[in-house]
mmCIF file of C-alpha atoms in Angstrom:
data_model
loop_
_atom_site.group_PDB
_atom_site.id
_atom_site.type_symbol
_atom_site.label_atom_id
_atom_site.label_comp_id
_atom_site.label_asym_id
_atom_site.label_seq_id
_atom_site.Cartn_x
_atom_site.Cartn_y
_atom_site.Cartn_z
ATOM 1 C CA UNK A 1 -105.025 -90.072 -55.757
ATOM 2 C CA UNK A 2 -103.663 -87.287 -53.998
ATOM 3 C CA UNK A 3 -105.756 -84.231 -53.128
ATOM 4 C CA UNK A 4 -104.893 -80.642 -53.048
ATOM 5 C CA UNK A 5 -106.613 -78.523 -50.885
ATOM 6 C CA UNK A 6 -106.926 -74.647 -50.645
ATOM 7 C CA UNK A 7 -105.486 -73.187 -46.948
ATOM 8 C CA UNK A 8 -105.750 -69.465 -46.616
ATOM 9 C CA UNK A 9 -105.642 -68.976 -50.554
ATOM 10 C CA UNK A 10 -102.432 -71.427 -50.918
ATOM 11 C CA UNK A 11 -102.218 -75.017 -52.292
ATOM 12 C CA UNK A 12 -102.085 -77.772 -49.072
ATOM 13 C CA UNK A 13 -100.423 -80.804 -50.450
ATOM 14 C CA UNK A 14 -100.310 -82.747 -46.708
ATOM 15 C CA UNK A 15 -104.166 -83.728 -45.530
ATOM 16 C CA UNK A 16 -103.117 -83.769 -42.006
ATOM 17 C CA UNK A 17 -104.171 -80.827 -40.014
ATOM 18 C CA UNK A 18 -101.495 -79.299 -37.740
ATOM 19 C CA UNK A 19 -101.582 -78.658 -34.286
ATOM 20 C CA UNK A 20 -100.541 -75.441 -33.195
ATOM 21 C CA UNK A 21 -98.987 -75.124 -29.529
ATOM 22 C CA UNK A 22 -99.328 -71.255 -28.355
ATOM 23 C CA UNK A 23 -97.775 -70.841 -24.826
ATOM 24 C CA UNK A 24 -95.599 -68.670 -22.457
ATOM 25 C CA UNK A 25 -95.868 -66.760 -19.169
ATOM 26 C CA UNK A 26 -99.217 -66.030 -17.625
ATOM 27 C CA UNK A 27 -100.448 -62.724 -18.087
ATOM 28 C CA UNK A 28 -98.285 -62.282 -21.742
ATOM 29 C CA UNK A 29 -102.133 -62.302 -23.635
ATOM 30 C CA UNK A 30 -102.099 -65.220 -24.717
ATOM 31 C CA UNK A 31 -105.530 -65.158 -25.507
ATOM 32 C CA UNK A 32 -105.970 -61.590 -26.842
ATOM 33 C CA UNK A 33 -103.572 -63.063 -28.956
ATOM 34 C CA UNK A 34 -105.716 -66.452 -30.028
ATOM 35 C CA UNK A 35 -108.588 -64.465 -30.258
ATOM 36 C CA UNK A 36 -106.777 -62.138 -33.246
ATOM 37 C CA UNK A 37 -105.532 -64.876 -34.584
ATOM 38 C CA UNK A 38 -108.551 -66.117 -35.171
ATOM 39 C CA UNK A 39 -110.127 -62.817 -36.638
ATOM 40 C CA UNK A 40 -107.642 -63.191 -39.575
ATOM 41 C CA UNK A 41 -109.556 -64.446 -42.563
ATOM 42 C CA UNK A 42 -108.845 -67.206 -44.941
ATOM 43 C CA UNK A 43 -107.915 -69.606 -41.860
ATOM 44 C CA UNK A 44 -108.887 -73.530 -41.069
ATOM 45 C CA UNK A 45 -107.714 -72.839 -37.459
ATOM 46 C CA UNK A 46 -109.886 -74.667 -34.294
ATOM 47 C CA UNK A 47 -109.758 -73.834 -31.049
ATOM 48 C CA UNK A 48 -108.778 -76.670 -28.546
ATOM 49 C CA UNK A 49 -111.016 -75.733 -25.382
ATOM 50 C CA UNK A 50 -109.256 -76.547 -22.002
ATOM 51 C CA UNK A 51 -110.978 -78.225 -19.000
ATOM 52 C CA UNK A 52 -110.269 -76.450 -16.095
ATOM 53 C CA UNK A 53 -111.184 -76.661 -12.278
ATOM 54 C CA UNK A 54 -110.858 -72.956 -11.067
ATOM 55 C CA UNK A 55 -113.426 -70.651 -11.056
ATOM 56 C CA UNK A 56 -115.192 -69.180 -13.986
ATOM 57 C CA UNK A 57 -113.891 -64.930 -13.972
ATOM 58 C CA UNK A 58 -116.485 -62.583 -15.270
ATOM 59 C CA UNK A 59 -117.638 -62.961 -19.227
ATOM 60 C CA UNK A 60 -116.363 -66.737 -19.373
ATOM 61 C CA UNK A 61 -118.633 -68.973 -20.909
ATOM 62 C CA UNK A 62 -118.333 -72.640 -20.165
ATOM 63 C CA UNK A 63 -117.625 -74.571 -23.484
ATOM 64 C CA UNK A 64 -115.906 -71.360 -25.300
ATOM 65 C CA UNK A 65 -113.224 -69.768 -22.433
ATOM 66 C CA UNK A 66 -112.737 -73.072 -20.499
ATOM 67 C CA UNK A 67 -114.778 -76.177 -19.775
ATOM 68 C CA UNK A 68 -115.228 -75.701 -15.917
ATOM 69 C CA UNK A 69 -115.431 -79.012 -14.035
ATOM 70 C CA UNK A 70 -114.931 -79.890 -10.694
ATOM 71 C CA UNK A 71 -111.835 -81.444 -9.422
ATOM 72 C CA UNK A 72 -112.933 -84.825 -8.504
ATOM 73 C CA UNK A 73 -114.301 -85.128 -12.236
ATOM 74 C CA UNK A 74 -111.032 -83.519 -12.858
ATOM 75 C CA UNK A 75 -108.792 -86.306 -11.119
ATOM 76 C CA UNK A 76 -111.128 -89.085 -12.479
ATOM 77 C CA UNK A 77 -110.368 -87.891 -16.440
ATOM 78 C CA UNK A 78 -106.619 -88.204 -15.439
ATOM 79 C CA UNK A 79 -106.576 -91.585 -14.428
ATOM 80 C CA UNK A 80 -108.250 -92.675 -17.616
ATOM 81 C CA UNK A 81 -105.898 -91.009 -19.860
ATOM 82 C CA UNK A 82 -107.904 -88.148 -21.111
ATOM 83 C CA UNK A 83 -106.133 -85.337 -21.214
ATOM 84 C CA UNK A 84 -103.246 -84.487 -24.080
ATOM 85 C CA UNK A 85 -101.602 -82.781 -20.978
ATOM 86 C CA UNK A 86 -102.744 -81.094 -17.983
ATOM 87 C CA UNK A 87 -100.982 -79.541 -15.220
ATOM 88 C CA UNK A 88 -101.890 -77.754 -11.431
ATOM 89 C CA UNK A 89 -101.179 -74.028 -10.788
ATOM 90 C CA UNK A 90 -102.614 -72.016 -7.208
ATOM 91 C CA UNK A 91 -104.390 -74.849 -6.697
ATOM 92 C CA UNK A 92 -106.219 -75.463 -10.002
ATOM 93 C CA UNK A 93 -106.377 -78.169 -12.911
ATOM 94 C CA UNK A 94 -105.723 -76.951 -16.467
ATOM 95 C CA UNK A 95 -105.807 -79.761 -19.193
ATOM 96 C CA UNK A 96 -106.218 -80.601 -22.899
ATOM 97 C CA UNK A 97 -108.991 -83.323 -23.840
ATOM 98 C CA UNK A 98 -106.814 -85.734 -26.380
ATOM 99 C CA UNK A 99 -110.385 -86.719 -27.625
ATOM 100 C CA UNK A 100 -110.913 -83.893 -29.707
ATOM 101 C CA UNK A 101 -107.581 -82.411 -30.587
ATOM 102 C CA UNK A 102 -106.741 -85.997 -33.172
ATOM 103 C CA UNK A 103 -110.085 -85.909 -34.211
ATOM 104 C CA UNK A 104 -109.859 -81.885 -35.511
ATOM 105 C CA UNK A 105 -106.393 -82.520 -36.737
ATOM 106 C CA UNK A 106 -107.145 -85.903 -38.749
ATOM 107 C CA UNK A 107 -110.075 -83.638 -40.593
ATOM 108 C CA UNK A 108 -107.632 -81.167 -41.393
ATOM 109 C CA UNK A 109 -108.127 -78.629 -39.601
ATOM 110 C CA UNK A 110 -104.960 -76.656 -37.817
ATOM 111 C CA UNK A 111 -105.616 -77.137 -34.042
ATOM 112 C CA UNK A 112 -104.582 -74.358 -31.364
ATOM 113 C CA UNK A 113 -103.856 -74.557 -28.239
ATOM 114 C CA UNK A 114 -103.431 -72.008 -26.031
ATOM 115 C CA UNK A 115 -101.793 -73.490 -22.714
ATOM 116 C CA UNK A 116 -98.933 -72.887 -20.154
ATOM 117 C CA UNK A 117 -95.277 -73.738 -20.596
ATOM 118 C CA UNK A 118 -95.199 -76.681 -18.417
ATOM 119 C CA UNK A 119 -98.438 -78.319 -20.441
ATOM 120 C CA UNK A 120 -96.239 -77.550 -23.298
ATOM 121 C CA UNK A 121 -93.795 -79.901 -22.144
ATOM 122 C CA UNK A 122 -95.956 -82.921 -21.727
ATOM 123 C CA UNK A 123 -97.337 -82.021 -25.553
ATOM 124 C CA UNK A 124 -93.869 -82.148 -26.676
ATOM 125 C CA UNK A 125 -93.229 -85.654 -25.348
ATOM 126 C CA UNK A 126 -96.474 -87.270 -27.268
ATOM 127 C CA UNK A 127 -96.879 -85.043 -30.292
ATOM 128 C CA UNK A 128 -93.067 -84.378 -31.346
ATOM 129 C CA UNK A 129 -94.688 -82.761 -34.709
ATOM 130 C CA UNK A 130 -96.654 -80.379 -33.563
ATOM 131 C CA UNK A 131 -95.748 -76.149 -34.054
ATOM 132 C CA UNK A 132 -94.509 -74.744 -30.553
ATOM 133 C CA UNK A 133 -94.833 -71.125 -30.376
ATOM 134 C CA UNK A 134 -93.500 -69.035 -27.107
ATOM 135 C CA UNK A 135 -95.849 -66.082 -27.071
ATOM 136 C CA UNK A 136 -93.039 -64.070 -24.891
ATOM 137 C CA UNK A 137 -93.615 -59.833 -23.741
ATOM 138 C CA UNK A 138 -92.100 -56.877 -24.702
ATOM 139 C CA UNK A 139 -89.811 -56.960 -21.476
ATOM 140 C CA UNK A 140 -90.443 -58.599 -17.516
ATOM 141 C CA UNK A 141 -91.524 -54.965 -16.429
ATOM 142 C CA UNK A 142 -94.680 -55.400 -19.344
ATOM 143 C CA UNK A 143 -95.217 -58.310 -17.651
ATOM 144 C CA UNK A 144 -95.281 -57.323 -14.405
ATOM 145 C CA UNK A 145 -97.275 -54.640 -15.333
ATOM 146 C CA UNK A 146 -99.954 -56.453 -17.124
ATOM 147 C CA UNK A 147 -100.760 -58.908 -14.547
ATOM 148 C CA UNK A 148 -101.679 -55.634 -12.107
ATOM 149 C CA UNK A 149 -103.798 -54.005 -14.738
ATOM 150 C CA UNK A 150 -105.891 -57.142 -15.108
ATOM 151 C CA UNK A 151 -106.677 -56.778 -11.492
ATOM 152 C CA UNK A 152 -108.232 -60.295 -11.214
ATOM 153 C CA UNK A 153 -105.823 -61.746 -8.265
ATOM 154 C CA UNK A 154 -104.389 -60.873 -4.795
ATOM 155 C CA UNK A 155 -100.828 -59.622 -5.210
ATOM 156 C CA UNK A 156 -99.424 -62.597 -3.477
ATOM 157 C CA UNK A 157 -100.908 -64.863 -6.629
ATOM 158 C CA UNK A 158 -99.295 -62.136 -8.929
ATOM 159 C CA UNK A 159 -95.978 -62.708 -7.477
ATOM 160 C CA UNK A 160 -95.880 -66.296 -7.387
ATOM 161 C CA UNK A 161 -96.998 -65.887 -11.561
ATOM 162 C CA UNK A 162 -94.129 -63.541 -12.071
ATOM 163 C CA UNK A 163 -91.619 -65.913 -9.939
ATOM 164 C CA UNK A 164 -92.880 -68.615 -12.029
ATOM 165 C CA UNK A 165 -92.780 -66.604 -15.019
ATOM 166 C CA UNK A 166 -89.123 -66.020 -14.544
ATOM 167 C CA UNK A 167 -88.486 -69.624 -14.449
ATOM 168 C CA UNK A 168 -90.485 -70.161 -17.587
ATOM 169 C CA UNK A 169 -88.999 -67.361 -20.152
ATOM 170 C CA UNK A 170 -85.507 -69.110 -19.652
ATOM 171 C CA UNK A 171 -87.152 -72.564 -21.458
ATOM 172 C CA UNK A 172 -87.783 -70.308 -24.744
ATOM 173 C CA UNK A 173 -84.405 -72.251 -26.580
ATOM 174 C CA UNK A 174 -87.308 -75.827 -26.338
ATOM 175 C CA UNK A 175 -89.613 -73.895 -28.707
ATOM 176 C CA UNK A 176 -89.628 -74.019 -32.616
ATOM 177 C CA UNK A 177 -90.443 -70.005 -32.505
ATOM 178 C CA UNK A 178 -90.686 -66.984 -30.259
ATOM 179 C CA UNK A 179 -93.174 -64.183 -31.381
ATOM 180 C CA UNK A 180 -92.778 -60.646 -28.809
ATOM 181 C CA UNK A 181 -96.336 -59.687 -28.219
ATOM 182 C CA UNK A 182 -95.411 -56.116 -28.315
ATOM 183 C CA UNK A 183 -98.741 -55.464 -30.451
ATOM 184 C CA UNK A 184 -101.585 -58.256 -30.584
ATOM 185 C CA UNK A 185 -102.240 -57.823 -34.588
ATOM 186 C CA UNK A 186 -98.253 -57.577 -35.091
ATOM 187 C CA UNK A 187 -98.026 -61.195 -32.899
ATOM 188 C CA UNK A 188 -101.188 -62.921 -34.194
ATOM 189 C CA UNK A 189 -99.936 -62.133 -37.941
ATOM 190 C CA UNK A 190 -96.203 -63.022 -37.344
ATOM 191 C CA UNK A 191 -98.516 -66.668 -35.820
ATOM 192 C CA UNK A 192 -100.105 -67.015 -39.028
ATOM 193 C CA UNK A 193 -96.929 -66.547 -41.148
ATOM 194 C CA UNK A 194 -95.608 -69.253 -38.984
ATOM 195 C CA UNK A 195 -98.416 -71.804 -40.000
ATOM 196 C CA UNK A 196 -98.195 -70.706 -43.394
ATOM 197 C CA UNK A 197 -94.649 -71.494 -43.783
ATOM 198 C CA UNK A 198 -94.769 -75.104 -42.102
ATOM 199 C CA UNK A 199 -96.972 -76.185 -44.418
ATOM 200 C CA UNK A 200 -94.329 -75.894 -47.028
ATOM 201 C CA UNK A 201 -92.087 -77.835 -45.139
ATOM 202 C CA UNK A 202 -90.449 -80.836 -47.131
ATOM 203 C CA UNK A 203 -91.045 -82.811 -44.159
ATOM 204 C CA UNK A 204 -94.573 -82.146 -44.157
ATOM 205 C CA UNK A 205 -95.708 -81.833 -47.612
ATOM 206 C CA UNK A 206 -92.732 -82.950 -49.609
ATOM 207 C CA UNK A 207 -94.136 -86.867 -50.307
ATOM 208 C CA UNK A 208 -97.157 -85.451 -51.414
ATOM 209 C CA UNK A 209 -95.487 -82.813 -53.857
ATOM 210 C CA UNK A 210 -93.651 -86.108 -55.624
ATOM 211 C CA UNK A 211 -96.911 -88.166 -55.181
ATOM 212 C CA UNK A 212 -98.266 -85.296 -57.094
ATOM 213 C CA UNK A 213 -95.851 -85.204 -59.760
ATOM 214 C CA UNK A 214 -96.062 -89.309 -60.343
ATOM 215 C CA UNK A 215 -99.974 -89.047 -61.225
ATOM 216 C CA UNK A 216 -99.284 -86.013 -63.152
ATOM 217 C CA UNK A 217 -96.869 -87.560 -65.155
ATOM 218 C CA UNK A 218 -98.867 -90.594 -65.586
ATOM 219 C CA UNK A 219 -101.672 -88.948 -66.742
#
């Protein structure tokens, strides 16, 4: 028999978790952005931690920011086909353990993860159903702005993000949505409207809706 379930005080006909792709230009708070996404209540969201070989910057804690490895455990993961996607930026490894991600999603849970555009694109090519958000700024000056505030990396590293950012805001026509981060609540609500509303996609949920009706009209 088909099961409804309750997700953020609406019926969930589908049992399948989905997995939620959050991504876009470094420095565009992408994770002040997770983090209020998060904070909204009534969720079933889990947060996909990425394994990562740079450095740990102050008030990251292994297993919650990133899992920090080093990059010979790194390489070895990659040649066993470990990773959902992973890709190297100034010299560091940022990837998505595959392990986890099916097992969260197959338990229903909605899955998030918060990585950069060009992990996005290997994502894309295995998991054609999952919810690609670009998490995109107010303007390039923002941006540009933003990356010196956080004050975290020599301005040669800032300009090689920007360059790269350039590159990446141009790709916004491969995502399903765009959401401005002019304000984090504003962003992280316009997120959860997004999840909301593919659950009630016909594609998603419509077999069960019918399923539904069969038994009901069985009964």
């Amino acid at each position: 028999m088909i099961k409804t379930t309750q997700h953020g005080g609406t019926m969930k006909l589908n049992q399948n978790g989905l997995l939620i792709v959050l991504s876009g230009p470094s420095g565009v708070g992408k994770g002040t952005v997770r983090r209020a996404l998060f904070d909204i209540k009534g969720h079933n969201l889990t947060y996909s931690i990425s394994m990562t070989t740079r450095k740990p910057r102050e008030g990251e804690v292994d297993g919650e920011d990133y899992y920090f490895v080093s990059k010979e455990e790194f390489e070895q993961r990659i040649k066993e086909g470990k990773f959902l996607e992973y890709a190297e930026f100034v010299g560091n490894y940022y990837g998505t353990p595959i392990d986890k991600v099916e097992d969260s999603i197959k338990a229903g849970k909605e899955v998030v993860l918060e990585i950069e555009v060009e992990g996005a694109k290997q994502v894309k090519k295995k998991k054609e159903d999952a919810v690609f958000i670009f998490i995109a700024p107010p303007s390039f000056l923002a941006l540009k702005e933003r990356l010196h505030r956080r004050g975290t990396e020599a301005p040669e590293i800032i300009n090689e993000r920007l360059e790269k950012a350039k590159r990446e805001l141009r790709l916004i026509n491969d995502y399903d949505y765009i959401v401005i981060n002019d304000s984090v609540d504003n962003a992280a609500n316009r997120i959860m409207a997004i999840i909301r509303a593919e659950h009630a996609r016909t594609k998603r949920s419509g077999e069960g809706y019918i399923e539904l009706l069969e038994e009901t009209n069985n009964e």
